[in-house]
Coordinates of C-alpha atoms in Angstrom, one line a residue:
Chain R
M24 CA 87.8 123.6 98.5
S25 CA 87.4 124.8 95.1
L26 CA 88.0 121.2 92.2
K27 CA 88.5 124.1 89.7
S28 CA 91.4 125.0 91.9
I29 CA 92.4 121.6 92.3
A30 CA 91.9 120.9 88.0
V31 CA 94.5 123.5 87.8
V32 CA 97.0 122.4 89.9
Y33 CA 97.0 119.0 88.2
R34 CA 96.8 120.0 84.9
K35 CA 99.8 122.4 85.2
E36 CA 101.7 119.3 87.0
L37 CA 100.2 116.8 83.9
R38 CA 102.6 119.1 81.8
D39 CA 105.0 120.0 83.8
L40 CA 106.0 116.0 84.9
L41 CA 105.3 114.8 80.9
R42 CA 107.8 116.5 80.6
D43 CA 110.4 114.8 82.5
R44 CA 112.7 112.2 81.3
R45 CA 112.6 110.4 84.9
T46 CA 109.7 110.4 85.3
L47 CA 108.5 109.2 81.9
R48 CA 110.9 106.7 82.1
S49 CA 109.4 105.8 85.9
M50 CA 105.7 106.2 84.8
V51 CA 106.0 104.9 80.6
V52 CA 108.7 103.5 79.8
F53 CA 110.1 101.0 82.7
P54 CA 106.4 99.6 83.1
L55 CA 106.2 99.2 79.3
L56 CA 109.3 97.3 79.4
M57 CA 110.3 95.5 82.2
M58 CA 107.2 93.1 82.1
P59 CA 108.2 92.0 78.3
L60 CA 111.8 91.8 78.5
M61 CA 111.5 90.3 82.2
I62 CA 109.3 87.7 81.0
V63 CA 111.9 86.7 78.1
G64 CA 114.2 87.7 79.8
L65 CA 114.1 84.8 82.5
G66 CA 112.1 82.2 79.8
K67 CA 114.6 82.7 77.7
V68 CA 117.6 82.5 80.7
T69 CA 115.5 79.8 82.0
R70 CA 116.3 78.0 78.4
V71 CA 119.8 78.7 77.8
V72 CA 120.9 77.6 81.1
D73 CA 118.8 74.1 81.6
A74 CA 120.0 73.7 77.5
R75 CA 123.8 73.9 78.5
A76 CA 123.8 72.3 81.9
R77 CA 121.5 69.6 79.7
A78 CA 124.4 69.8 76.8
E79 CA 127.6 69.1 79.1
I80 CA 128.6 65.2 80.0
P81 CA 129.2 65.5 83.7
A82 CA 132.6 64.3 85.0
I83 CA 132.1 62.1 87.9
Q84 CA 134.0 60.1 89.7
I85 CA 133.1 56.2 90.8
Q86 CA 134.6 55.0 95.2
G87 CA 134.7 51.2 95.3
G88 CA 133.3 48.8 93.2
E89 CA 135.9 47.0 91.9
D90 CA 134.6 43.7 92.4
S91 CA 132.1 45.0 91.0
P92 CA 132.6 44.5 87.1
G93 CA 129.5 45.1 85.9
V94 CA 128.1 47.4 87.4
L95 CA 131.7 49.6 86.4
A96 CA 130.7 48.7 82.8
R97 CA 127.4 49.1 82.8
L98 CA 128.7 53.0 84.9
R99 CA 131.9 53.7 81.8
S100 CA 129.1 52.7 78.7
D101 CA 126.5 55.6 79.6
N102 CA 127.5 58.1 76.9
K103 CA 125.5 61.2 79.4
L104 CA 128.5 60.8 82.4
R105 CA 131.9 60.9 82.6
I106 CA 134.2 59.0 84.3
E107 CA 137.2 60.7 86.0
P108 CA 139.4 58.4 87.9
S109 CA 139.1 58.7 91.7
T110 CA 140.8 60.6 94.1
A111 CA 140.6 60.7 97.3
D112 CA 140.4 64.6 97.3
W113 CA 136.7 63.8 95.2
R114 CA 134.9 65.4 98.6
Q115 CA 136.3 68.8 97.5
L116 CA 136.3 68.4 93.5
I117 CA 133.1 68.1 94.3
A118 CA 132.3 71.3 96.3
D119 CA 134.7 73.3 93.4
K120 CA 132.8 72.2 90.9
K121 CA 135.8 70.2 89.2
I122 CA 133.5 67.3 89.4
R123 CA 129.4 66.9 89.5
A124 CA 129.0 64.0 91.3
V125 CA 130.7 60.5 92.7
V126 CA 129.6 57.4 93.3
V127 CA 130.4 55.2 95.4
I128 CA 129.5 51.8 95.7
P129 CA 130.1 49.3 98.5
A130 CA 132.8 45.9 98.9
H131 CA 130.7 42.8 97.7
F132 CA 128.0 44.8 95.8
E133 CA 127.7 42.5 93.2
A134 CA 128.5 39.2 95.1
D135 CA 125.8 40.8 97.9
I136 CA 123.6 41.0 94.9
R137 CA 123.7 37.0 93.9
A138 CA 122.5 36.5 97.8
G139 CA 120.6 38.1 98.4
A140 CA 122.1 40.3 100.4
E141 CA 121.1 43.6 100.4
S142 CA 123.2 46.9 100.2
R143 CA 123.4 50.5 99.3
I144 CA 125.1 52.4 96.6
S145 CA 126.1 56.7 98.0
I146 CA 125.9 58.9 95.3
F147 CA 127.4 62.6 96.3
Q148 CA 126.4 66.2 94.9
Y149 CA 125.7 69.6 95.2
E150 CA 123.1 70.1 96.6
G151 CA 120.9 72.8 94.5
E152 CA 123.6 72.7 91.6
I153 CA 121.9 72.3 88.7
R154 CA 124.9 70.3 86.7
S155 CA 125.6 68.6 90.0
G156 CA 121.7 67.3 90.5
I157 CA 121.3 65.8 86.1
A158 CA 124.5 63.7 86.9
A159 CA 123.6 62.5 90.6
A160 CA 119.7 62.2 88.1
E161 CA 121.9 59.4 85.7
L162 CA 123.4 58.4 88.0
E163 CA 120.4 57.7 90.4
G164 CA 118.2 56.6 86.6
L165 CA 121.4 53.7 85.7
F166 CA 121.5 52.3 90.1
R167 CA 117.0 52.5 89.9
R168 CA 117.1 49.9 86.0
L169 CA 119.8 48.1 87.5
S170 CA 117.7 47.5 90.7
A171 CA 114.3 46.7 88.9
E172 CA 116.4 44.4 86.0
T173 CA 117.9 42.7 89.6
V174 CA 113.2 42.4 91.3
Q175 CA 112.9 41.1 87.5
G176 CA 115.3 38.9 87.4
R177 CA 115.1 37.1 91.0
L178 CA 111.2 37.1 90.5
A179 CA 112.0 35.0 87.5
A180 CA 114.0 32.3 88.6
R181 CA 111.0 32.0 91.2
R182 CA 108.4 32.0 88.6
L183 CA 107.0 34.6 90.3
P184 CA 104.3 37.7 88.5
P185 CA 105.6 41.0 88.5
S186 CA 102.5 42.2 89.5
L187 CA 103.5 40.8 93.4
I188 CA 106.0 43.7 93.8
H189 CA 103.4 45.8 92.0
P190 CA 99.9 45.6 92.6
F191 CA 98.2 48.7 91.7
E192 CA 99.0 52.4 89.8
I193 CA 99.3 55.1 91.7
R194 CA 99.0 58.4 89.8
R195 CA 98.7 61.5 90.5
E196 CA 96.0 63.4 88.5
N197 CA 95.6 67.4 88.2
A198 CA 92.2 67.9 89.0
A199 CA 92.6 71.7 88.8
S200 CA 91.1 73.8 85.6
P201 CA 94.7 75.6 84.2
E202 CA 93.6 79.3 85.5
K203 CA 93.3 77.9 89.2
V204 CA 97.2 76.1 88.4
T205 CA 98.1 79.3 87.3
G206 CA 97.0 81.0 90.1
N207 CA 97.4 78.5 92.3
R208 CA 101.5 79.1 91.4
I209 CA 101.9 82.7 90.6
G210 CA 99.0 84.7 93.0
G211 CA 101.9 85.7 95.3
L212 CA 103.6 86.6 92.0
V213 CA 100.5 89.2 90.4
P214 CA 100.4 91.6 93.5
Y215 CA 104.3 91.6 94.0
L216 CA 105.2 92.5 89.6
I217 CA 102.0 95.3 90.8
L218 CA 102.8 96.5 93.4
I219 CA 106.1 97.6 92.0
F220 CA 105.0 99.0 89.5
C221 CA 102.4 101.0 91.5
F222 CA 105.5 102.2 93.6
V223 CA 108.4 102.4 90.7
G224 CA 105.7 104.5 89.3
A225 CA 104.9 107.3 91.9
I226 CA 107.9 107.3 93.7
Y227 CA 109.4 110.5 90.6
P228 CA 106.2 112.7 91.0
A229 CA 106.3 112.2 94.3
I230 CA 110.2 114.2 94.6
D231 CA 109.3 116.5 91.8
L232 CA 106.6 118.0 93.2
S233 CA 107.3 117.9 96.5
A234 CA 111.3 117.9 97.6
G235 CA 111.8 119.1 94.3
E236 CA 110.1 122.2 94.3
K237 CA 111.3 123.1 97.6
E238 CA 114.8 122.7 96.0
R239 CA 113.9 125.2 93.0
G240 CA 111.7 127.8 94.8
T241 CA 109.2 127.4 93.1
M242 CA 107.2 126.2 96.7
E243 CA 107.7 128.8 98.0
T244 CA 105.9 131.0 94.3
L245 CA 103.0 129.0 94.4
L246 CA 102.0 129.4 97.9
C247 CA 102.1 132.6 97.0
S248 CA 98.9 132.7 95.2
P249 CA 95.0 132.7 96.4
V250 CA 94.7 129.1 96.2
G251 CA 94.4 127.2 99.1
R252 CA 97.1 124.4 100.7
T253 CA 94.4 121.8 100.1
D254 CA 93.8 122.9 97.1
I255 CA 97.2 122.6 96.2
V256 CA 98.3 118.7 97.7
L257 CA 94.7 117.4 96.7
G258 CA 95.9 118.3 92.5
K259 CA 99.8 117.1 93.5
F260 CA 98.3 113.8 95.2
L261 CA 96.7 113.0 92.0
M262 CA 99.3 114.6 89.8
V263 CA 101.3 111.2 91.7
L264 CA 98.1 109.4 91.3
T265 CA 97.7 109.1 88.1
S266 CA 102.3 108.5 87.4
S267 CA 101.3 105.4 90.0
L268 CA 97.9 103.9 88.0
A269 CA 99.2 104.6 84.5
A270 CA 102.1 102.3 85.9
V271 CA 100.2 99.9 86.8
A272 CA 98.1 99.7 83.4
L273 CA 100.7 100.2 80.9
A274 CA 102.4 97.5 83.1
C275 CA 99.6 95.3 82.6
L276 CA 98.6 96.5 79.0
S277 CA 102.4 95.5 78.5
L278 CA 102.2 92.3 79.6
A279 CA 98.5 91.4 77.9
F280 CA 99.6 92.8 74.5
S281 CA 103.4 90.8 74.9
L282 CA 101.0 87.6 76.2
R283 CA 98.5 88.1 72.9
F284 CA 100.5 89.4 70.1
G285 CA 104.7 89.6 71.3
G286 CA 105.6 86.1 70.2
I287 CA 106.8 85.1 73.5
G288 CA 104.1 82.0 74.9
K289 CA 107.3 80.3 74.8
G290 CA 108.9 82.3 77.5
A291 CA 105.3 82.7 79.2
A292 CA 104.5 79.5 78.9
E293 CA 108.4 78.8 80.9
L294 CA 107.1 81.3 84.0
G295 CA 103.1 79.3 83.7
L296 CA 102.4 82.5 83.0
T297 CA 100.2 81.3 79.8
H298 CA 96.7 80.0 82.3
V299 CA 96.2 84.1 84.4
D300 CA 92.1 84.7 84.7
P301 CA 91.5 88.3 83.5
A302 CA 88.9 88.5 86.7
G303 CA 90.9 87.5 89.3
V304 CA 93.7 90.1 87.8
A305 CA 89.9 92.7 87.5
G306 CA 90.1 91.6 90.9
T307 CA 93.8 92.4 91.8
L308 CA 93.2 95.9 90.1
V309 CA 90.6 96.8 92.5
L310 CA 92.4 95.9 95.4
I311 CA 95.3 98.1 94.1
L312 CA 93.6 101.0 93.9
P313 CA 93.0 102.1 97.7
V314 CA 96.9 100.8 97.8
A315 CA 98.7 102.9 94.9
V316 CA 96.2 106.2 97.4
F317 CA 98.7 105.4 100.1
F318 CA 101.7 105.5 98.6
S319 CA 101.5 108.4 96.6
A320 CA 99.7 110.5 99.5
A321 CA 102.7 108.6 102.5
M322 CA 105.7 108.9 99.1
F323 CA 104.5 112.8 99.1
T324 CA 104.1 113.1 102.4
L325 CA 107.5 112.4 103.5
G326 CA 108.8 114.6 100.4
L327 CA 107.2 116.9 102.0
C328 CA 109.8 116.6 105.1
A329 CA 113.0 116.4 102.5
R330 CA 115.0 119.4 101.8
N331 CA 116.4 118.4 98.1
H332 CA 116.2 115.5 96.5
R333 CA 118.7 113.4 97.3
E334 CA 117.1 113.5 101.1
A335 CA 113.5 112.3 99.1
L336 CA 115.5 109.7 97.7
S337 CA 117.2 107.6 101.5
Y338 CA 113.7 108.3 102.7
L339 CA 111.6 106.3 99.7
Q340 CA 114.6 104.0 99.0
P341 CA 113.7 101.8 101.5
L342 CA 109.9 102.2 101.4
M343 CA 111.5 99.1 98.5
F344 CA 111.0 96.5 101.7
V345 CA 108.0 97.5 103.3
I346 CA 107.2 96.8 100.2
V347 CA 108.7 94.0 99.5
L348 CA 108.0 91.9 102.6
P349 CA 104.7 91.2 103.1
A350 CA 104.3 91.2 99.8
V351 CA 107.0 87.7 99.8
I352 CA 105.1 86.4 102.6
G353 CA 102.4 86.8 100.9
M354 CA 103.5 84.6 98.4
M355 CA 104.8 81.5 100.8
P356 CA 102.7 78.5 100.9
G357 CA 100.5 78.2 103.9
I358 CA 99.9 81.8 104.6
E359 CA 95.9 82.1 104.4
L360 CA 93.9 84.6 104.1
N361 CA 91.7 85.4 107.3
T362 CA 90.2 88.0 109.4
R363 CA 93.5 90.0 111.6
L364 CA 95.7 89.4 108.0
A365 CA 93.2 91.1 105.8
L366 CA 93.8 94.2 107.9
V367 CA 97.9 93.5 107.7
P368 CA 98.2 96.1 104.5
I369 CA 99.9 94.4 100.9
L370 CA 100.1 92.0 103.3
N371 CA 96.5 91.2 102.8
I372 CA 96.5 92.1 98.8
S373 CA 98.5 89.4 98.1
L374 CA 96.9 86.8 99.8
A375 CA 93.6 88.2 98.6
S376 CA 95.1 88.4 95.2
R377 CA 96.5 85.1 95.6
E378 CA 92.9 83.9 96.0
M379 CA 91.4 85.0 93.8
L380 CA 93.3 84.3 91.1
T381 CA 92.9 81.1 91.6
G382 CA 88.8 81.6 91.5
A383 CA 88.1 81.5 95.2
W384 CA 86.1 84.9 95.6
H385 CA 86.0 86.0 99.5
W386 CA 83.6 88.8 99.9
P387 CA 83.9 90.0 103.4
E388 CA 87.5 89.9 103.5
L389 CA 87.7 92.1 99.9
A390 CA 85.2 93.8 101.9
L391 CA 87.9 94.7 104.6
I392 CA 90.2 94.3 102.1
F393 CA 89.4 97.1 100.8
A394 CA 87.7 99.1 103.4
S395 CA 90.7 99.4 106.0
T396 CA 92.5 99.8 102.9
T397 CA 91.0 103.3 102.0
A398 CA 90.6 103.7 105.5
Y399 CA 95.4 103.8 105.4
A400 CA 95.2 105.9 102.2
S401 CA 92.7 108.1 103.8
A402 CA 94.8 108.6 106.7
A403 CA 98.0 108.9 104.4
L404 CA 96.4 111.4 102.4
A405 CA 95.1 113.3 105.5
V406 CA 98.5 113.9 107.2
A407 CA 100.0 114.6 103.8
V408 CA 97.5 118.4 104.4
R409 CA 97.8 119.1 107.7
M410 CA 101.5 118.3 106.6
F411 CA 101.8 121.0 103.9
G412 CA 100.3 123.3 106.2
R413 CA 103.1 122.9 108.5
E414 CA 104.9 126.2 108.6
S415 CA 108.0 123.9 109.0
V416 CA 107.8 121.1 107.2
V417 CA 107.4 123.4 103.6
F418 CA 110.2 126.3 104.1
R419 CA 112.8 122.9 105.3
V420 CA 115.1 124.2 102.5
Chain N
M23 CA 97.1 149.4 102.0
I24 CA 100.5 148.0 104.7
S25 CA 99.4 147.7 108.3
T26 CA 101.0 145.8 111.1
H27 CA 100.8 146.7 113.9
L28 CA 103.3 145.0 117.0
L29 CA 103.7 142.0 114.8
T30 CA 105.6 138.7 116.3
K31 CA 107.0 135.6 114.5
S32 CA 108.8 132.9 116.7
F33 CA 110.3 129.8 115.8
Q34 CA 111.1 126.4 117.4
D35 CA 114.7 125.3 117.0
R36 CA 115.3 122.2 118.1
R37 CA 118.9 123.2 118.4
R38 CA 118.2 126.9 120.0
G39 CA 114.7 126.5 121.7
A40 CA 112.5 129.0 120.6
I41 CA 113.7 132.3 118.5
L42 CA 112.3 135.1 117.8
A43 CA 112.3 136.6 114.6
V44 CA 110.0 139.2 114.4
D45 CA 109.2 141.3 117.5
G46 CA 106.5 143.7 117.6
V47 CA 107.3 145.3 114.6
S48 CA 103.8 148.2 113.7
L49 CA 104.6 149.4 110.2
E50 CA 102.7 151.4 107.9
V51 CA 103.1 152.2 103.8
R52 CA 100.5 153.3 101.4
P53 CA 99.2 153.4 97.7
G54 CA 102.4 154.5 95.7
Q55 CA 104.3 154.6 98.5
I56 CA 107.6 152.3 98.0
Y57 CA 108.2 151.5 102.3
G58 CA 111.8 149.9 102.2
L59 CA 112.7 147.2 105.2
L60 CA 116.5 148.0 104.8
G61 CA 118.0 145.4 107.7
A62 CA 121.4 142.6 107.8
N63 CA 121.2 138.9 106.9
G64 CA 119.2 136.7 109.3
A65 CA 117.7 141.1 111.1
G66 CA 113.9 139.8 109.9
K67 CA 113.5 141.0 107.1
T68 CA 112.2 137.9 104.7
T69 CA 110.3 136.6 107.8
V70 CA 108.4 140.3 107.7
M71 CA 108.0 139.8 103.8
R72 CA 107.0 135.9 104.3
L73 CA 104.1 137.4 107.3
L74 CA 102.7 140.0 104.9
A75 CA 101.9 137.3 101.5
T76 CA 100.4 135.1 104.2
L77 CA 103.4 132.5 103.7
I78 CA 103.8 131.3 107.8
R79 CA 101.1 132.8 110.7
P80 CA 102.6 135.1 113.1
S81 CA 102.4 133.5 116.7
G82 CA 101.6 137.7 117.9
G83 CA 100.2 141.0 116.7
S84 CA 98.3 141.7 113.7
A85 CA 98.1 142.5 110.9
T86 CA 95.8 144.3 107.7
V87 CA 97.7 143.9 104.0
G88 CA 94.9 145.2 101.7
G89 CA 91.8 145.0 103.8
H90 CA 92.7 142.1 105.0
D91 CA 93.2 140.3 107.7
V92 CA 96.6 138.1 107.5
V93 CA 95.3 135.9 109.3
R94 CA 91.8 135.7 109.1
D95 CA 91.2 136.2 105.6
A96 CA 94.2 135.4 104.0
A97 CA 93.6 133.5 100.7
A98 CA 91.9 137.3 99.7
V99 CA 95.4 138.8 101.5
R100 CA 97.4 136.7 99.1
S101 CA 94.9 137.4 95.2
K102 CA 96.2 141.1 96.3
V103 CA 99.1 140.7 96.4
G104 CA 102.4 140.3 93.7
F105 CA 105.1 139.0 95.2
L106 CA 109.1 139.1 94.4
A107 CA 111.6 137.0 96.1
A108 CA 114.7 136.3 95.0
S109 CA 113.6 132.9 96.0
T110 CA 110.9 132.7 94.6
A111 CA 111.4 130.8 91.1
L112 CA 110.3 129.5 87.8
Y113 CA 108.6 126.2 86.5
G114 CA 111.5 125.1 84.2
R115 CA 110.0 122.8 81.8
L116 CA 107.1 125.3 81.4
T117 CA 107.5 128.5 78.7
A118 CA 106.9 131.8 80.2
R119 CA 104.1 132.0 79.3
E120 CA 102.8 128.9 80.6
V121 CA 103.7 130.1 83.7
I122 CA 101.9 133.6 84.2
T123 CA 99.3 131.2 83.1
Y124 CA 99.1 129.2 85.6
F125 CA 99.5 131.4 88.3
G126 CA 96.8 134.0 86.4
E127 CA 94.2 130.7 86.4
L128 CA 95.1 130.0 90.4
N129 CA 94.3 133.8 90.5
G130 CA 90.7 132.8 89.2
L131 CA 91.4 134.5 85.8
G132 CA 89.3 133.1 82.6
R133 CA 90.9 132.1 79.0
A134 CA 89.9 135.7 77.7
Q135 CA 90.9 138.5 80.5
L136 CA 93.7 135.6 80.3
R137 CA 94.9 135.9 76.9
A138 CA 94.4 140.2 77.6
R139 CA 96.9 139.8 80.0
I140 CA 99.8 138.0 78.9
D141 CA 99.6 140.2 75.5
Q142 CA 99.7 143.2 77.1
L143 CA 102.9 142.4 79.9
A144 CA 104.6 141.0 77.2
T145 CA 104.2 144.0 75.7
D146 CA 105.1 146.2 78.3
L147 CA 107.7 144.3 79.7
D148 CA 109.2 142.9 75.8
M149 CA 108.6 139.8 76.3
H150 CA 107.0 138.8 73.0
G151 CA 110.3 137.9 71.3
F152 CA 110.8 134.7 74.4
L153 CA 107.3 133.9 75.0
D154 CA 107.1 130.4 74.9
R155 CA 110.4 129.2 75.1
R156 CA 110.9 127.3 78.0
C157 CA 112.0 128.9 81.8
E158 CA 115.4 126.6 81.9
G159 CA 116.2 127.7 78.5
L160 CA 115.5 131.5 79.2
S161 CA 118.8 134.0 79.9
T162 CA 118.6 135.4 83.8
G163 CA 117.1 138.9 82.5
M164 CA 113.9 136.9 80.3
K165 CA 113.5 135.0 83.6
Q166 CA 113.3 137.9 85.9
K167 CA 111.0 139.4 83.3
T168 CA 108.8 137.1 83.1
S169 CA 109.2 136.3 87.6
I170 CA 107.6 139.4 86.7
A171 CA 105.1 139.3 84.5
R172 CA 103.4 136.1 87.2
T173 CA 103.9 138.3 89.4
L174 CA 101.6 141.3 87.3
V175 CA 99.9 138.8 86.5
H176 CA 96.7 139.4 88.1
D177 CA 97.2 143.2 88.8
P178 CA 97.6 143.3 93.1
A179 CA 97.2 146.5 94.6
V180 CA 100.1 145.5 96.9
M181 CA 103.4 144.8 95.5
I182 CA 106.4 142.3 98.1
F183 CA 110.0 142.7 97.1
D184 CA 112.4 140.5 99.0
E185 CA 114.9 141.4 97.8
P186 CA 114.8 140.6 94.5
T187 CA 117.9 141.8 93.2
L188 CA 120.3 140.1 94.6
G189 CA 122.7 137.9 93.0
L190 CA 121.4 139.4 90.0
D191 CA 123.8 141.5 87.0
V192 CA 124.2 144.8 86.9
T193 CA 121.5 145.6 83.6
T194 CA 118.7 143.0 85.6
A195 CA 119.0 144.4 88.9
R196 CA 118.4 148.2 87.4
A197 CA 115.5 147.2 85.3
I198 CA 114.0 145.2 88.7
V199 CA 114.2 148.9 90.2
Q200 CA 113.6 150.2 87.2
F201 CA 110.3 148.2 87.4
V202 CA 109.8 149.2 91.5
R203 CA 109.4 152.5 90.8
N204 CA 106.2 151.8 87.4
C205 CA 104.6 150.2 90.7
R206 CA 104.8 153.2 93.1
A207 CA 104.0 155.5 89.4
M208 CA 100.8 153.1 88.6
G209 CA 99.6 153.4 92.8
K210 CA 100.3 150.1 93.8
T211 CA 101.7 150.0 97.3
V212 CA 104.7 148.6 97.9
I213 CA 107.6 147.2 101.3
Y214 CA 111.1 146.1 98.9
S215 CA 112.9 144.7 101.6
T216 CA 116.9 144.1 101.2
H217 CA 120.7 145.2 102.6
M218 CA 121.7 147.5 99.6
M219 CA 121.6 150.2 101.1
H220 CA 121.9 152.4 97.9
E221 CA 118.6 150.2 96.8
V222 CA 116.5 152.0 99.6
E223 CA 118.5 155.6 98.7
K224 CA 117.7 155.3 95.6
L225 CA 114.3 153.5 95.6
C226 CA 112.3 154.2 98.8
D227 CA 109.6 156.6 100.4
R228 CA 109.9 155.7 103.7
I229 CA 112.8 153.4 105.3
G230 CA 112.3 150.9 108.6
I231 CA 115.4 149.8 109.9
I232 CA 115.0 146.3 110.9
H233 CA 117.5 144.3 113.6
G234 CA 117.6 141.0 115.9
G235 CA 113.6 141.2 114.4
R236 CA 112.5 144.8 115.8
L237 CA 111.9 147.8 114.2
L238 CA 115.0 150.4 115.3
A239 CA 114.3 152.8 112.9
E240 CA 111.1 154.6 110.8
G241 CA 112.0 157.6 108.8
T242 CA 112.6 158.9 104.8
L243 CA 115.6 158.9 104.0
Q244 CA 115.8 162.9 104.9
E245 CA 114.6 162.4 108.5
L246 CA 117.0 159.3 109.0
R247 CA 120.1 161.7 108.6
Q248 CA 118.9 164.0 110.2
R249 CA 118.2 161.1 113.5
T250 CA 121.9 160.5 113.1
G251 CA 123.5 163.0 112.2
E252 CA 125.0 160.6 109.4
D253 CA 124.6 161.6 106.0
D254 CA 125.9 158.6 104.8
M255 CA 123.3 155.6 104.7
E256 CA 126.0 153.0 105.7
E257 CA 126.5 155.4 109.0
V258 CA 123.1 156.2 109.4
F259 CA 122.2 152.1 108.8
I260 CA 125.4 151.0 111.5
R261 CA 125.5 154.3 113.6
I262 CA 121.2 153.5 113.9
I263 CA 122.2 149.5 114.9
G264 CA 125.0 150.4 116.7
Q265 CA 123.0 151.4 118.7
R266 CA 120.5 149.2 119.8
E267 CA 124.0 147.2 120.6
A268 CA 126.0 149.1 122.6
P269 CA 125.7 147.4 126.2

C-alpha cells in the first residue's frame, strides 16, 4: 500500500467529482438548503394549517335537545360554532367533512340535571382531523363549563364551599432543563437526519466512482496503471467518505447558521429545536464517523457489482429503508439503550444520540457502539478491497 | 520483449459453465517488432491482451512482459506497458493535460519530469491547442491523441494495442496506425490485436491467427501466404480457421 498513490487517486477523484453537478447537488446544495427549508417549511406549514383551521368556524349539528332550550340557546350563542340543521345522515356528513362534529343531547337533559339525575352528553368527531378536533374541543369546553356551573349552583344551594369537591390543586411542572426536554423530544430525529445526509452525500460518488467508471470505460484505463488495486480502492473510498462527511458537516453548519442568523427561530421553536445541546450533537457526530465509513464502503462495493449507473441506483436506493427503519425504531418511546441494542447498527446510534442529547452519557455502551460500528465499517472496507480484486466484478460490463 | 508459454484463461459463466477463452497460447514478440494478433470477435484477442497487461490473471501457463512475470510481478509489468484499447476511455470532466498528468503521477513521475514530458508529447502529437480543454468536449481525433499521450506518458518499453481503431473514422484510424509504426521505429515491443485484415497486412511484422482461444497459425505475412497457398489475407485467414473448424 502506498500513501502517495492513494493521495494521487483521491486528488483526481476530488477534482473530477467537484465538476459533477449531481455530486455537488447531493454533497453541497441539498444539505445546505434542506435543513433551513425543512425548519422554515415545516414551521410555516404547521402555522398556516393551524391558523386556517382555527379561522374556520366549524359547522356542527345538534341531535336532540328539543326539551332543553337553555342548552340549545347556549350552543346557538357560541359564536365559535355554526349550527347546521339536523339530518339523519350526520355520521356520513362527519366522515365526508361536510360538518365537523355532532353533539347528541339526551331527552329530558335539563330536567334530569335539575332533578340531580345522571345524564350523558355525547360528542361525535372525525378522530385525527384537526378541524373536527377543534369543533369537538369547543363543544366539550362548553359542556364542561356548564357542568362546572351546575356543580357550583348545587353547592351554593346547599351553602357548601367549592373546596368540598376541589380539596386540593394538582399541578405538573417541568424539572428538566430545556436542553433535556428538547433532547428527549427530538433525540431520535437528529441522528435520523444526519444518517440521511450521510447516505445522500455518499450515494452519487459511490456510484460514479464504481459503476460509473465501468460504464464510461475508464476503469480499464485506470487498472492499466502500476498502482495497486488496494490503493485505488482506498483513494476512491476516501472520496466517497469525504462527500458523505461533507454533506453531514454542511447540513449541521447550515442548521446552526440558520438558527443563529437566519431569522427562522419561530420555525425552530415550533419544532422544538431551540435548545439543542451542542455536546450531544458533537457526540452524535463522533458516532456517525464509523457509520459514514460503513456506508461509503458498502455503497462503493454495491456500486462496483453493478454494470452501470441505473443498476447501481437500483441496488442502492432500497438501502434507504435499511437506514430509515432502525432510525425510526430508535425514535419510538420506551426503547432504551442496552448492551444488546448497542450492537445493532444504526439503531444503536439513534438510541445513543437520544441519550446524549438529553445529557445522559452511558460511556460503556457508547464505547461498545463506537467499537462495533468501527468493526462493521472495517469489514465493509475489507469487502470493498476484496471485490475490487475480483475480475468477475471489475470486468462485469 | 513479450513471451508467453501455454497461456490459458478460463472463466466461469453462470449459464454456460466453464469457458476456455484462451487455450495454451505461446508467442514471442521482440523489441522493434509489431506482432499482429488477428481473430474474429470472441476469438480471445482481448483476453490475451488483458492477460499481458495484467488486468486479469492467467488460469495456466506463463507470460513475461518486459522481463517481468505477469503474475508474480504485475505492478512492474504495468509500469513498462502502455495499453491502448477501444474500450479504454478518458475522464470527461478532466482536461487533456489533467488526464495525462494523472497517469504520469500514477506511474510515479515527478512534477518537473511530468511537465517536460507533457510538453514533449503535446508537441509530438500536436496537442497544444486543446491541452487545457475538458475531454468531454474534444473531437474523436483529439480524444485519441490524448489517449495516446496518456499511454506514452511514462515512456513504456512495451505497447499493447487492443483493437485501437475500432469505431474510428478513417483519418483517426490512420493516425493510430502511424503512431503504432512510430512505436516500432522507437524500438518498442508492440503487440496489436485486430479483426481487420488490411491492418495486419500494412502494419505487422509477424501475425498470429487466433480462433476459439487457440493460436492456430503464426508467421510473417509471407510465411502464412505460402502455408495456405492464398494471396489475399482474408482468404489466408478463412483457410486457417476453416482447417480448424473442418470435421
